[in-house]
Each structure stands twice: as structure tokens, then as C-alpha cells.
mmCIF file of C-alpha atoms and ligand atoms in Angstrom:
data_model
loop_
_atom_site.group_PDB
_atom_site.id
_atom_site.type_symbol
_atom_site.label_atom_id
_atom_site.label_comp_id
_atom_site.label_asym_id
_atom_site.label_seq_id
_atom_site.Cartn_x
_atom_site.Cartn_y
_atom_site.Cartn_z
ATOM 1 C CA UNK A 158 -3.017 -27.890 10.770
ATOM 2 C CA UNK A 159 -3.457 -24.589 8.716
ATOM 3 C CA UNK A 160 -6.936 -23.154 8.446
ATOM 4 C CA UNK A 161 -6.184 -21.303 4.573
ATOM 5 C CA UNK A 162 -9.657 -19.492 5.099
ATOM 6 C CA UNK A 163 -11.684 -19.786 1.810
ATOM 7 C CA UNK A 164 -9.240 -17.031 -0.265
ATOM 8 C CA UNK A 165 -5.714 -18.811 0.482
ATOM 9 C CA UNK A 166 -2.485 -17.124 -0.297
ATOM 10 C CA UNK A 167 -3.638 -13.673 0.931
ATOM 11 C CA UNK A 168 -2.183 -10.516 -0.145
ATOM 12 C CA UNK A 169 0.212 -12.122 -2.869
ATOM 13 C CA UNK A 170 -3.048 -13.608 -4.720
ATOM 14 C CA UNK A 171 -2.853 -9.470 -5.761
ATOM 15 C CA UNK A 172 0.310 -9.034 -7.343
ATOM 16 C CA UNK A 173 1.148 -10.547 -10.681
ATOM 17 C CA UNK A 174 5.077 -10.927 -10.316
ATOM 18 C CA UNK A 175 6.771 -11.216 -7.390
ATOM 19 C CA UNK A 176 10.536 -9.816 -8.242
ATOM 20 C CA UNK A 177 11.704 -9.464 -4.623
ATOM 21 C CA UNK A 178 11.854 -12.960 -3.460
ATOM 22 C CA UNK A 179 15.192 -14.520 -3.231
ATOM 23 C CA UNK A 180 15.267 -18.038 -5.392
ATOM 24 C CA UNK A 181 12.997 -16.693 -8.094
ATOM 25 C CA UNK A 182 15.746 -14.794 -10.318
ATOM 26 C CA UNK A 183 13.172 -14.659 -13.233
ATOM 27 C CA UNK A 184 10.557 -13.558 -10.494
ATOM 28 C CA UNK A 185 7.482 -15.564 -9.692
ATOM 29 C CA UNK A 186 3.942 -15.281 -9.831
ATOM 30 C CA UNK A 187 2.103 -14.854 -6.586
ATOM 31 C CA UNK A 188 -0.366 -17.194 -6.757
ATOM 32 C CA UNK A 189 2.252 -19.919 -8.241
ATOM 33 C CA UNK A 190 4.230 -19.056 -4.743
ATOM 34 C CA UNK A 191 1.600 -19.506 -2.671
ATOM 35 C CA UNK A 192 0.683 -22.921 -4.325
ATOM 36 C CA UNK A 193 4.911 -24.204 -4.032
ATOM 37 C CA UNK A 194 4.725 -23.057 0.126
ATOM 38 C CA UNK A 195 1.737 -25.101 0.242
ATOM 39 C CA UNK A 196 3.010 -28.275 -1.783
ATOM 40 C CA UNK A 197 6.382 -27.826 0.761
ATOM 41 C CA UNK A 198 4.634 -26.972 3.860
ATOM 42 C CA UNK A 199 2.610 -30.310 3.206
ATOM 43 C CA UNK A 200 5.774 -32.523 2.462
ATOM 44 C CA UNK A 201 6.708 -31.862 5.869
ATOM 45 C CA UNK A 202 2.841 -33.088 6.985
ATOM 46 C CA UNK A 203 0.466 -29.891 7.282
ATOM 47 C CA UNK A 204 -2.820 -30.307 6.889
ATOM 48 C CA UNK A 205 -4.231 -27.147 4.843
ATOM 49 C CA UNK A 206 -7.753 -26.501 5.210
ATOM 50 C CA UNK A 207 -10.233 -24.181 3.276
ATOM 51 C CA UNK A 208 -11.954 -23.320 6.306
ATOM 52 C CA UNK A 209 -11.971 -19.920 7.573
ATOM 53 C CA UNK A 210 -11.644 -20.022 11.237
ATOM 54 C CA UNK A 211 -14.758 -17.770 12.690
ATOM 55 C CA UNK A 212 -14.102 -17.813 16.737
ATOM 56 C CA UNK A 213 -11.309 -18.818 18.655
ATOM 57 C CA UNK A 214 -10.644 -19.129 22.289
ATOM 58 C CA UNK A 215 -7.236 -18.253 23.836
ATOM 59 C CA UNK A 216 -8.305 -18.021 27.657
ATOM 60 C CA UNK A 217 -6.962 -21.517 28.960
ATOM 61 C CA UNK A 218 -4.693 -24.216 27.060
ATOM 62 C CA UNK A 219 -6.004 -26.245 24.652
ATOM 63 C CA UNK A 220 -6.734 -23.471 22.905
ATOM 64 C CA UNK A 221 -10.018 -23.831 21.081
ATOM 65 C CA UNK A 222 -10.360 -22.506 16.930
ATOM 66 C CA UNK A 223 -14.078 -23.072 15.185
ATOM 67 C CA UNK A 224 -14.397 -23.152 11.986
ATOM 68 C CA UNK A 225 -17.496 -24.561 10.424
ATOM 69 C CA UNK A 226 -19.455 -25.415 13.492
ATOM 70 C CA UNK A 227 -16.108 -27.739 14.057
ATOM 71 C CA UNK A 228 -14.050 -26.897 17.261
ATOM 72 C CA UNK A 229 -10.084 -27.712 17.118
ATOM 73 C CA UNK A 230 -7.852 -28.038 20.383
ATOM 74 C CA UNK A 231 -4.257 -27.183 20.001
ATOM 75 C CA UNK A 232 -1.493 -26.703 22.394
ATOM 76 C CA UNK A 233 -0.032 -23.740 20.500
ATOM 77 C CA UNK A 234 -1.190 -21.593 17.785
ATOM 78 C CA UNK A 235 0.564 -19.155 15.130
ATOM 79 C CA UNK A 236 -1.334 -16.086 14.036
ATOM 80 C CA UNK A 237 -0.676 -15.287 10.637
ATOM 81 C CA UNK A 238 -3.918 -14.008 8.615
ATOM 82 C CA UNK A 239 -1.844 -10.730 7.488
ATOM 83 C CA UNK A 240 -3.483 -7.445 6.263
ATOM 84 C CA UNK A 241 -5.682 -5.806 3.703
ATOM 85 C CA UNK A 242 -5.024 -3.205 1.849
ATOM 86 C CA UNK A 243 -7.415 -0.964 1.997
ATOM 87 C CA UNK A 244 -9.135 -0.721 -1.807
ATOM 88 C CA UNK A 245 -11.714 2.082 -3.173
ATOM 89 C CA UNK A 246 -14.209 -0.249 -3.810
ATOM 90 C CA UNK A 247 -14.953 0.223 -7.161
ATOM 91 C CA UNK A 248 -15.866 -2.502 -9.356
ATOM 92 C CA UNK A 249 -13.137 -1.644 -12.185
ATOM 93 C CA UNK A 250 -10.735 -1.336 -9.576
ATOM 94 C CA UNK A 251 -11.574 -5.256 -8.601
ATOM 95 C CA UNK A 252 -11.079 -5.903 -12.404
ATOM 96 C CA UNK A 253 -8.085 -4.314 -13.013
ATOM 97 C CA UNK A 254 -6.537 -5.629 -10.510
ATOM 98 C CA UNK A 255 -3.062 -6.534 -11.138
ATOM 99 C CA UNK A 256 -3.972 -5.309 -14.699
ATOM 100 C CA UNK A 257 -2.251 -2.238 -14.183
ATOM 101 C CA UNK A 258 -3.526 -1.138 -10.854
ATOM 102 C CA UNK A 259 -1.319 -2.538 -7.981
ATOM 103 C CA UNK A 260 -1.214 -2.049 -4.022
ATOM 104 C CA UNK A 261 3.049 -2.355 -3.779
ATOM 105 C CA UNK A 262 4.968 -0.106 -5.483
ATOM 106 C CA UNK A 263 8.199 -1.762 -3.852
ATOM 107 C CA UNK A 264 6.703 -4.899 -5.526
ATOM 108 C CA UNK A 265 5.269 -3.584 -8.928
ATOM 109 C CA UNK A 266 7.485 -0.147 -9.546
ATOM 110 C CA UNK A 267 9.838 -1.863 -11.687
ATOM 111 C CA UNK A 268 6.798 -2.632 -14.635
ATOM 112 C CA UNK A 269 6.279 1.155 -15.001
ATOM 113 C CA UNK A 270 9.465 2.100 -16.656
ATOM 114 C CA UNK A 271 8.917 5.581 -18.416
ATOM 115 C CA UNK A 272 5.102 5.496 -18.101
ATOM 116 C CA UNK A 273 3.024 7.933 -16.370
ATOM 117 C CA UNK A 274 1.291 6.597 -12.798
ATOM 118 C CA UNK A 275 -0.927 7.851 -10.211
ATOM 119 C CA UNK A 276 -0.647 7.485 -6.547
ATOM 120 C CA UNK A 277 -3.838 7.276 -4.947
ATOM 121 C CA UNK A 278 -3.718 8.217 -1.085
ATOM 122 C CA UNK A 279 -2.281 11.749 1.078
ATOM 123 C CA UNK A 280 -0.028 9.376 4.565
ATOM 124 C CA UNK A 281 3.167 8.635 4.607
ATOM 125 C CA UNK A 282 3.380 5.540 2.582
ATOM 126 C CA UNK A 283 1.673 7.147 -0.632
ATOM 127 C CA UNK A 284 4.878 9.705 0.011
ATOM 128 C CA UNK A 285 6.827 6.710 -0.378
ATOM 129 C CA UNK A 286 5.331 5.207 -3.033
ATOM 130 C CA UNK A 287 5.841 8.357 -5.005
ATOM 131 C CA UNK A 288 8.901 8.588 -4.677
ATOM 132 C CA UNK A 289 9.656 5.050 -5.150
ATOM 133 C CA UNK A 290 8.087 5.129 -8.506
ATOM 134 C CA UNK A 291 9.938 8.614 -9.745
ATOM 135 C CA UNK A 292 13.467 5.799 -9.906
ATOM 136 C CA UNK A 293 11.002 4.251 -12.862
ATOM 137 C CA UNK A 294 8.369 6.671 -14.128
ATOM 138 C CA UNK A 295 8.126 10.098 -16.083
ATOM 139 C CA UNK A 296 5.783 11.128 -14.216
ATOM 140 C CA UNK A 297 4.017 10.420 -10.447
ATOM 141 C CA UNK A 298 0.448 12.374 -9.929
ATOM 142 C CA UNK A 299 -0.484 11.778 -6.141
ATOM 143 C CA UNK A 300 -4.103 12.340 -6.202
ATOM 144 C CA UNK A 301 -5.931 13.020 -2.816
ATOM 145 C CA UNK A 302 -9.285 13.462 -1.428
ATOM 146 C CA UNK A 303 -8.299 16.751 0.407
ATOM 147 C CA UNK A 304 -6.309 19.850 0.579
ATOM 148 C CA UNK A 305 -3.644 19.067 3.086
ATOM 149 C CA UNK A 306 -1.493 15.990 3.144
ATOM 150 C CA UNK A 307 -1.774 13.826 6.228
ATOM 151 C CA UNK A 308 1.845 12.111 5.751
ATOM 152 C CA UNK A 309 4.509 13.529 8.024
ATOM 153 C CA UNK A 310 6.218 17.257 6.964
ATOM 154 C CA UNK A 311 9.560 15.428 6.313
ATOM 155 C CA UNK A 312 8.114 13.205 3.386
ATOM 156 C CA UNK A 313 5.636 15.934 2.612
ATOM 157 C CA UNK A 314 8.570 18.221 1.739
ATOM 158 C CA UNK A 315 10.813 15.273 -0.108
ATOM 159 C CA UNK A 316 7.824 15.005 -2.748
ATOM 160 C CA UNK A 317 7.369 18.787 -3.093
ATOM 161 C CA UNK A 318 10.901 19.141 -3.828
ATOM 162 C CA UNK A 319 10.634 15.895 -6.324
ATOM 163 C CA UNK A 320 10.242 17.943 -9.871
ATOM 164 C CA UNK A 321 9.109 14.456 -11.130
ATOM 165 C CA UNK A 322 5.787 14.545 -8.819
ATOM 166 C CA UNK A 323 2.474 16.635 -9.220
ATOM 167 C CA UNK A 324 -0.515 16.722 -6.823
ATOM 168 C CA UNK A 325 -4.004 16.550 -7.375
ATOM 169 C CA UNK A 326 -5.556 18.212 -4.665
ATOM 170 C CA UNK A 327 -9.159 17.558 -3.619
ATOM 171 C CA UNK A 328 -9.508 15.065 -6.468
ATOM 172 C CA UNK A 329 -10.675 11.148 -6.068
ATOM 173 C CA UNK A 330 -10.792 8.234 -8.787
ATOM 174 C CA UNK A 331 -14.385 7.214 -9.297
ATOM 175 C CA UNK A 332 -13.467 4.831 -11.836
ATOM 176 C CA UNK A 333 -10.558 2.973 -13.411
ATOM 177 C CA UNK A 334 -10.716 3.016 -17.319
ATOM 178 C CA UNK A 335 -9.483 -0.162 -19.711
ATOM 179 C CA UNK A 336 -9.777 -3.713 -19.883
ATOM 180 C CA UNK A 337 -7.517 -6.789 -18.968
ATOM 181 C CA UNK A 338 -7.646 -8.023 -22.753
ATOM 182 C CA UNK A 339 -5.977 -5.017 -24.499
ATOM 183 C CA UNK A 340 -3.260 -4.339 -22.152
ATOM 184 C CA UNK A 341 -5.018 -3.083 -18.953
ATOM 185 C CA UNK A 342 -5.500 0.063 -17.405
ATOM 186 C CA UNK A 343 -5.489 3.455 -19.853
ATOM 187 C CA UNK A 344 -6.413 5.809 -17.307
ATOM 188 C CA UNK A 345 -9.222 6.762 -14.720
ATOM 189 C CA UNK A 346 -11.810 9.402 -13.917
ATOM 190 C CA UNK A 347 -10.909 11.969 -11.675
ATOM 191 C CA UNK A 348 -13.785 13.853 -9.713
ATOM 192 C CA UNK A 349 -12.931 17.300 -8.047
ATOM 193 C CA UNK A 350 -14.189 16.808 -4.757
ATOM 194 C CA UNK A 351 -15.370 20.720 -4.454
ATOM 195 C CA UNK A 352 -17.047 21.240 -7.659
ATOM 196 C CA UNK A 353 -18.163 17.152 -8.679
ATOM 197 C CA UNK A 354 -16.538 17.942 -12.469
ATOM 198 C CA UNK A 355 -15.489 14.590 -13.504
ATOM 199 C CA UNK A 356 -12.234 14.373 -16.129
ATOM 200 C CA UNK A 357 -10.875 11.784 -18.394
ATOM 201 C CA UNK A 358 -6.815 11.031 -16.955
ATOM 202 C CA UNK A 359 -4.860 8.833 -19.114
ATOM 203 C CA UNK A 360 -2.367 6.952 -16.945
ATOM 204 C CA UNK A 361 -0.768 3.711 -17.023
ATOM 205 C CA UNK A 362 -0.679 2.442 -13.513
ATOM 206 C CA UNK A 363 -2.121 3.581 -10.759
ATOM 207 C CA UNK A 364 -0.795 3.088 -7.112
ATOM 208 C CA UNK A 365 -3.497 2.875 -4.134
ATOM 209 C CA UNK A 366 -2.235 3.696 -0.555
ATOM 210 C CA UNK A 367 -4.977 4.307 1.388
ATOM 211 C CA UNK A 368 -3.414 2.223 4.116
ATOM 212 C CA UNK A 369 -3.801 -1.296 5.622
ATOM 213 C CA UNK A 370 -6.268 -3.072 7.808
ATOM 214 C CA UNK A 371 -4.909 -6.021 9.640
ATOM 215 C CA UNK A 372 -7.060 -9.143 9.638
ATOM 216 C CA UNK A 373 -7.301 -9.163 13.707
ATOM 217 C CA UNK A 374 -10.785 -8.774 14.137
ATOM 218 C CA UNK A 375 -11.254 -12.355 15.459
ATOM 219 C CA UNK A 376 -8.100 -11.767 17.656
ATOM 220 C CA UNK A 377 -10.059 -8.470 19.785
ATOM 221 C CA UNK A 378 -10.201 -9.213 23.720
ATOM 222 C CA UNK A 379 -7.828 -12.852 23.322
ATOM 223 C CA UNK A 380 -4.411 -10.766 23.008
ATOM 224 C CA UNK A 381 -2.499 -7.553 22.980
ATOM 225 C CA UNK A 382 -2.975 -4.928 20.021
ATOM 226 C CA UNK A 383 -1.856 -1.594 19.143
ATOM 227 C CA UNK A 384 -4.298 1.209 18.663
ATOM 228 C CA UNK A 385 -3.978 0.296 15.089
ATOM 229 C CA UNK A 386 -5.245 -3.247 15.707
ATOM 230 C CA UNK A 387 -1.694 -4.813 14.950
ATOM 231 C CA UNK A 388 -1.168 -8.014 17.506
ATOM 232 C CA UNK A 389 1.690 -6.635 19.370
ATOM 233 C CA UNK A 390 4.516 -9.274 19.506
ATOM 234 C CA UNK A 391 7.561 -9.457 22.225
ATOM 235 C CA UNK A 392 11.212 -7.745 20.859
ATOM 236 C CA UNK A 393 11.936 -9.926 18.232
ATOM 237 C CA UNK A 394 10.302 -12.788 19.102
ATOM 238 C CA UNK A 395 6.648 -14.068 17.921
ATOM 239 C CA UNK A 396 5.141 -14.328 21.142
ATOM 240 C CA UNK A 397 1.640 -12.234 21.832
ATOM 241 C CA UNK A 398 0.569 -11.327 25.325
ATOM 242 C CA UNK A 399 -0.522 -14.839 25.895
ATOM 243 C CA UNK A 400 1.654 -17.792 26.231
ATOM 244 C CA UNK A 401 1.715 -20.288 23.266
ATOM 245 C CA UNK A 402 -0.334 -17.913 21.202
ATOM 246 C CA UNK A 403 2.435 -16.503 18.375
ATOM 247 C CA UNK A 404 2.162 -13.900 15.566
ATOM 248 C CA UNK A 405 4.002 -13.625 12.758
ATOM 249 C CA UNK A 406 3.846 -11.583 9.286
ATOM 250 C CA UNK A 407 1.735 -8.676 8.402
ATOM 251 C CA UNK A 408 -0.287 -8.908 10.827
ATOM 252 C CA UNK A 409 1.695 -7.576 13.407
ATOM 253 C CA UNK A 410 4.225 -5.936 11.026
ATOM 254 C CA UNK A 411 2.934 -2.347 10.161
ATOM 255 C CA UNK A 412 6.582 -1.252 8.501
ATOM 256 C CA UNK A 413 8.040 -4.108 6.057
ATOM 257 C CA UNK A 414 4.967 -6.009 5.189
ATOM 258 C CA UNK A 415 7.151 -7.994 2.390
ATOM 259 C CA UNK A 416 6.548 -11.801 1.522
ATOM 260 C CA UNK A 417 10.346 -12.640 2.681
ATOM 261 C CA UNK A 418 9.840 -10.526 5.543
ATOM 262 C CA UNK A 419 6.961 -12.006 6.224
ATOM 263 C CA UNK A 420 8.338 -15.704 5.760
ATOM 264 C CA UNK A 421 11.358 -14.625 7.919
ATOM 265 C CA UNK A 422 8.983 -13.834 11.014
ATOM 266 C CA UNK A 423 6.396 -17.012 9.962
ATOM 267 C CA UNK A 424 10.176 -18.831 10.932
ATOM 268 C CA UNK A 425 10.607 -17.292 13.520
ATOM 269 C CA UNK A 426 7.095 -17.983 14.982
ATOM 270 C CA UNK A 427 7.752 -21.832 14.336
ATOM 271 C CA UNK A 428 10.923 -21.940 16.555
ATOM 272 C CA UNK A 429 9.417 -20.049 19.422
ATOM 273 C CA UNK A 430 6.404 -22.679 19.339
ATOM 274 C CA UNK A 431 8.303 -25.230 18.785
ATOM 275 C CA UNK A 432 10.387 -24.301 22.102
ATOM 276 C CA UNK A 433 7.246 -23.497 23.772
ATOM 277 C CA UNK A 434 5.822 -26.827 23.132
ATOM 278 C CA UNK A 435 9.337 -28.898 24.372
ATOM 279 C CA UNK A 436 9.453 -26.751 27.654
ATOM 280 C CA UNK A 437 5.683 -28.246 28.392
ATOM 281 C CA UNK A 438 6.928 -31.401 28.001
HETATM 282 P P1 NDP B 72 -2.693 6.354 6.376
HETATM 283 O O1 NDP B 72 -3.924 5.821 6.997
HETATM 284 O O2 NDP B 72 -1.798 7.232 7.168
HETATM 285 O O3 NDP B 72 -3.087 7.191 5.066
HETATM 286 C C1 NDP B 72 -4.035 6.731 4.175
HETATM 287 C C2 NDP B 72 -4.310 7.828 3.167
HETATM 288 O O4 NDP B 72 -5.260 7.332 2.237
HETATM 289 C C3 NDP B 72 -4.889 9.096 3.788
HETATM 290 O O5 NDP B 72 -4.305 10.231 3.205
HETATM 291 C C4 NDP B 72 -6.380 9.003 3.453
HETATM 292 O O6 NDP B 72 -6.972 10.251 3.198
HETATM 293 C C5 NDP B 72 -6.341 8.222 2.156
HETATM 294 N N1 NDP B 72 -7.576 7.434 1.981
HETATM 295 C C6 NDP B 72 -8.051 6.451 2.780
HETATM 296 N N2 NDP B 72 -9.200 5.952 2.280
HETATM 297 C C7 NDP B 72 -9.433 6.649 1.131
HETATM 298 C C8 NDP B 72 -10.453 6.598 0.167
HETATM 299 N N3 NDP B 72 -11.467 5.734 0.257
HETATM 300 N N4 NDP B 72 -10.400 7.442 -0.878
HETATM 301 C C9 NDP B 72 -9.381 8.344 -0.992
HETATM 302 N N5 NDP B 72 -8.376 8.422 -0.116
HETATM 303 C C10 NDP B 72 -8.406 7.598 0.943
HETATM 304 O O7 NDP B 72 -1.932 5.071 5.800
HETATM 305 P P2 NDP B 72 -0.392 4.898 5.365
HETATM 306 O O8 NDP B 72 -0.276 3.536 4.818
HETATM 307 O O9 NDP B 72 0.052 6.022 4.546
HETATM 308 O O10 NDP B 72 0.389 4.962 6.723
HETATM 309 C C11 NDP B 72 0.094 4.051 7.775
HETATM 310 C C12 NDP B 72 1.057 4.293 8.939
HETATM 311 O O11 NDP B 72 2.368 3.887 8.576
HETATM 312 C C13 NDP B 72 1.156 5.764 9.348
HETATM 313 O O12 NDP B 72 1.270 5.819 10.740
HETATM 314 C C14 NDP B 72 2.426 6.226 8.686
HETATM 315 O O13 NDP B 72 3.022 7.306 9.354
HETATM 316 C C15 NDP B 72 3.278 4.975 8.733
HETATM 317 N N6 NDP B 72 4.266 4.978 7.639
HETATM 318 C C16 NDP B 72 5.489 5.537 7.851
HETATM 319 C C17 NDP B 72 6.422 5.600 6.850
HETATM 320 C C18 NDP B 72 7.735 6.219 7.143
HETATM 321 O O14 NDP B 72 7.854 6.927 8.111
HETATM 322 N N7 NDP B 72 8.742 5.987 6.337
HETATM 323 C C19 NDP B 72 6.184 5.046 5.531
HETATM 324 C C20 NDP B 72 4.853 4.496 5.373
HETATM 325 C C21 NDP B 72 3.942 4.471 6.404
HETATM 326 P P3 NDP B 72 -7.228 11.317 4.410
HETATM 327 O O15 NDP B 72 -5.893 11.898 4.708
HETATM 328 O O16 NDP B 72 -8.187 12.280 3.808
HETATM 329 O O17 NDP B 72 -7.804 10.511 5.539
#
């Protein structure tokens, strides 16, 4: 049984062409990937549910999952509800979405061939991003909030020495200019954080890496996280602190957080419960 939740297909419902994936050598869309795992997953007899699971019970087997007032028992269960990026919140960034705004640059670099993009975000992975993108872009503007970087000094120092990158210091987007009907995002508003002046910035994609949140919420006080609320999962394997209980995916995979990295631990997590579930017998 898979509880989907009411927004199925998760973080891929966001990007507009998956490129990455082996089988798909024209690429894919991601929500026409989402729906062919579903249509396979259910030739082999899941039952997919749009029911978002709101409580769950790990402390003694059966385990118990609610969702709508409904209480499941199951023998095993697999983790996999992934993680958010984090977003600005704006409501042109909503509508732009995939419209020339993107959350991957490992997944969406490869559109911005000799266009100008912004990265939005000062860690580590907006370092990455940046210099991803210079492989495709003329041009990479990081634009952060303050006026130190919080990313590590190595990757701080690769991106000062990249003569394709520029920073805007103590600048954030307070809105995302264009429309989905003539070709997207044109640019955004930049506000300078010290003096509120607000500026007109053409660009033609903008990056946002303001970090993820994994969806573990429901998860606090049943089994082992990090301090970063990723469920922490044994060597290799998909087991969580808690026998039958496996992760897999995103949600406790801070580093690759790709779809066939993803589906490679989701694997994973269906041979360990499958084992788990023939030594009860
Ligand atoms: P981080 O949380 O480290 O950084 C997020 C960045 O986004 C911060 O600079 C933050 O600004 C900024 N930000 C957050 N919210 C907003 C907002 N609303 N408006 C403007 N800016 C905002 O996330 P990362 O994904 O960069 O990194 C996560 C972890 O993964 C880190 O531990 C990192 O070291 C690791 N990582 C390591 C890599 C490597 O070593 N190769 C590569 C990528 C990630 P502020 O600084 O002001 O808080």
C-alpha cells in the first residue's frame, strides 16, 4: 500500500525535464515519470492512495499509519516522503516555477546555455550550483542576503577565483519578473538589504539554494535523526533505528538527492523489507 499524500510525485512534480535518468535518452518530464512508476509499481499490485498519512506509530509491530481518521497495520514500513526545497515564498516564484526558475542546477543547468542566471542562496550547495552553471552560462550572479558567505572557505575560494561568477552581497529577490506564456522568467527585483533600494535585474534563470527540509516531521520521537532532521539509516542498508521501519531516498540522503539515486536506495529499502519480513516467518 502507498499513501501518495494529496501532492504525489514530490520533488520531480518541480522540474520540467528530467535529462539525468537512464532510459529516457530524449529526457522525460517529471510529472510523466512519476505517473509511468505509478502505472509499474501497480502492475506488480500496489495500492496508491491520495491520502496523506498524519500520525504513525512505530513503538510495537503492527505498526500503526492514520490517515484520514483510518488506521493501517503493517508488518513493515518504507519511509520515503523525501525533502523540500526550501522556496522564498513569493507568489511569482510559485508561478514561475519551472518557467525559468528551477531548484536543481544538476537537473536544469543544461537549458541555460549562454544565458545569464542567478543563484539565489550563500552554503555550500549555492557554491556548487554556481559553478555547475559557469560549464553552461555567460554569466552566474550569486545573490545573498548577507555580507559573508556561509558555504565552506574551500568552495568559497573556487567561486572567487571563477572569473565567470559575480556576487551580490546583501541583496535578496523580492520578486520574480515574466510570465509562463511569453517564454518565462526575464528577470527579478533585487532589494539591497542595507539601504531597501529595489532594482530591475534582467536574468534568464534563476537558481534557489536556500537548502532542504526533509519531510520527517511525522517521523520525530518513532526513529533516529540527525541534527538536521534526516532519518539516519544503517551503512548502506535502509534500515532506521527501529526494526522493520526502512528509509530510503531524500529523506535520509542529504548529499545526492537525485531521482536514480533516489530509486536506487527506494530498491534497496524493498530488499531489506522484504528479508525482514521472510526472517519473521
Ligand atoms: P545551507 O542551509 O547551508 O545554506 C542555505 C543558504 O541559503 C544560506 O546561505 C542562507 O542564508 C540562504 N537562505 C536561506 N533562506 C533564505 C531566504 N529566505 N532568503 C535568502 N537566503 C536564504 O544549505 P545548503 O543546501 O547550501 O547546504 C546544506 C548542507 O549540505 C550543508 O551542511 C553543506 O555544507 C552541505 N553541502 C556540502 C557540499 C559539499 O561539500 N560539496 C555541497 C552542497 C551542500 P544565510 O547564510 O544568511 O543563513
Amino acid at each position: 500500500m502507498v499513501f501518495e499524500g494529496t501532492q504525489p510525485g514530490g520533488q520531480l512534480m518541480l522540474t520540467n525535464e528530467v535529462e539525468n535518468y537512464p532510459g529516457f535518452p530524449d529526457g522525460v518530464s517529471g510529472p510523466e515519470m512519476m505517473e509511468l512508476f505509478r502505472k509499474q509499481a501497480q502492475r506488480f499490485g500496489a495500492e496508491t492512495l491520495f491520502q496523506t498519512v498524519t500520525q504513525v506509530d512505530f513503538s510495537s509491530r503492527p505498526f500503526k499509519i492514520k490517515a484520514e481518521e483510518e488506521i493501517t497495520e503493517a508488518e513493515t514500513v518504507i519511509i520515503s516522503t523525501g525533502a523540500s526545497a526550501r522556496l522564498l515564498g513569493l507568489e511569482s516564484e510559485t508561478r514561475l516555477m519551472g518557467h525559468g526558475i528551477s531548484v536543481c542546477a544538476t537537473c536544469d543547468g543544461f537549458f541555460y546555455q549562454d544565458k545569464d542566471v542567478i543563484v539565489v542562496g550563500g552554503g555550500d550547495s549555492a557554491m556548487e550550483e554556481a559553478g555547475f552553471l559557469t560549464r553552461f552560462a555567460s554569466r552566474v550572479t550569486i545573490v545573498h542576503r548577507r555580507d559573508q558567505l556561509r558555504a565552506s572557505k574551500i568552495m568559497q575560494e573556487r567561486i572567487f577565483n571563477n572569473p565567470k561568477v559575480d556576487i551580490r552581497w546583501n541583496a535578496v529577490v523580492e520578486q520574480m519578473l515574466g510570465d509562463t506564456q511569453n517564454g518565462g522568467l526575464t528577470g527579478v527585483i533585487l532589494k539591497d538589504t542595507r539601504t531597501g533600494k529595489t532594482e530591475r535585474f534582467r536574468c534568464d534563470g534563476v537558481f534557489l539554494a536556500l537548502g532542504h527540509i526533509p519531510n520527517t516531521e511525522l517521523f520525530k520521537g518513532q526513529v533516529d535523526m540527525n541534527e538536521r532532521g534526516y532519518i539516519i539509516t544503517r551503512g548502506k542498508s535502509a534500515h532506521t533505528s527501529v526494526s522493520g521501519i526502512f528509509a530510503c531516498g531524500d529523506v535520509q540522503d542529504a548529499v545526492y538527492r537525485q531521482a536514480i539515486t533516489a530509486a536506487g536506495s527506494g530498491c534497496a529499502a524493498a530488499i531489506d523489507a522484504e528479508h525482514f519480513l521472510e526472517n519473521q516467518a
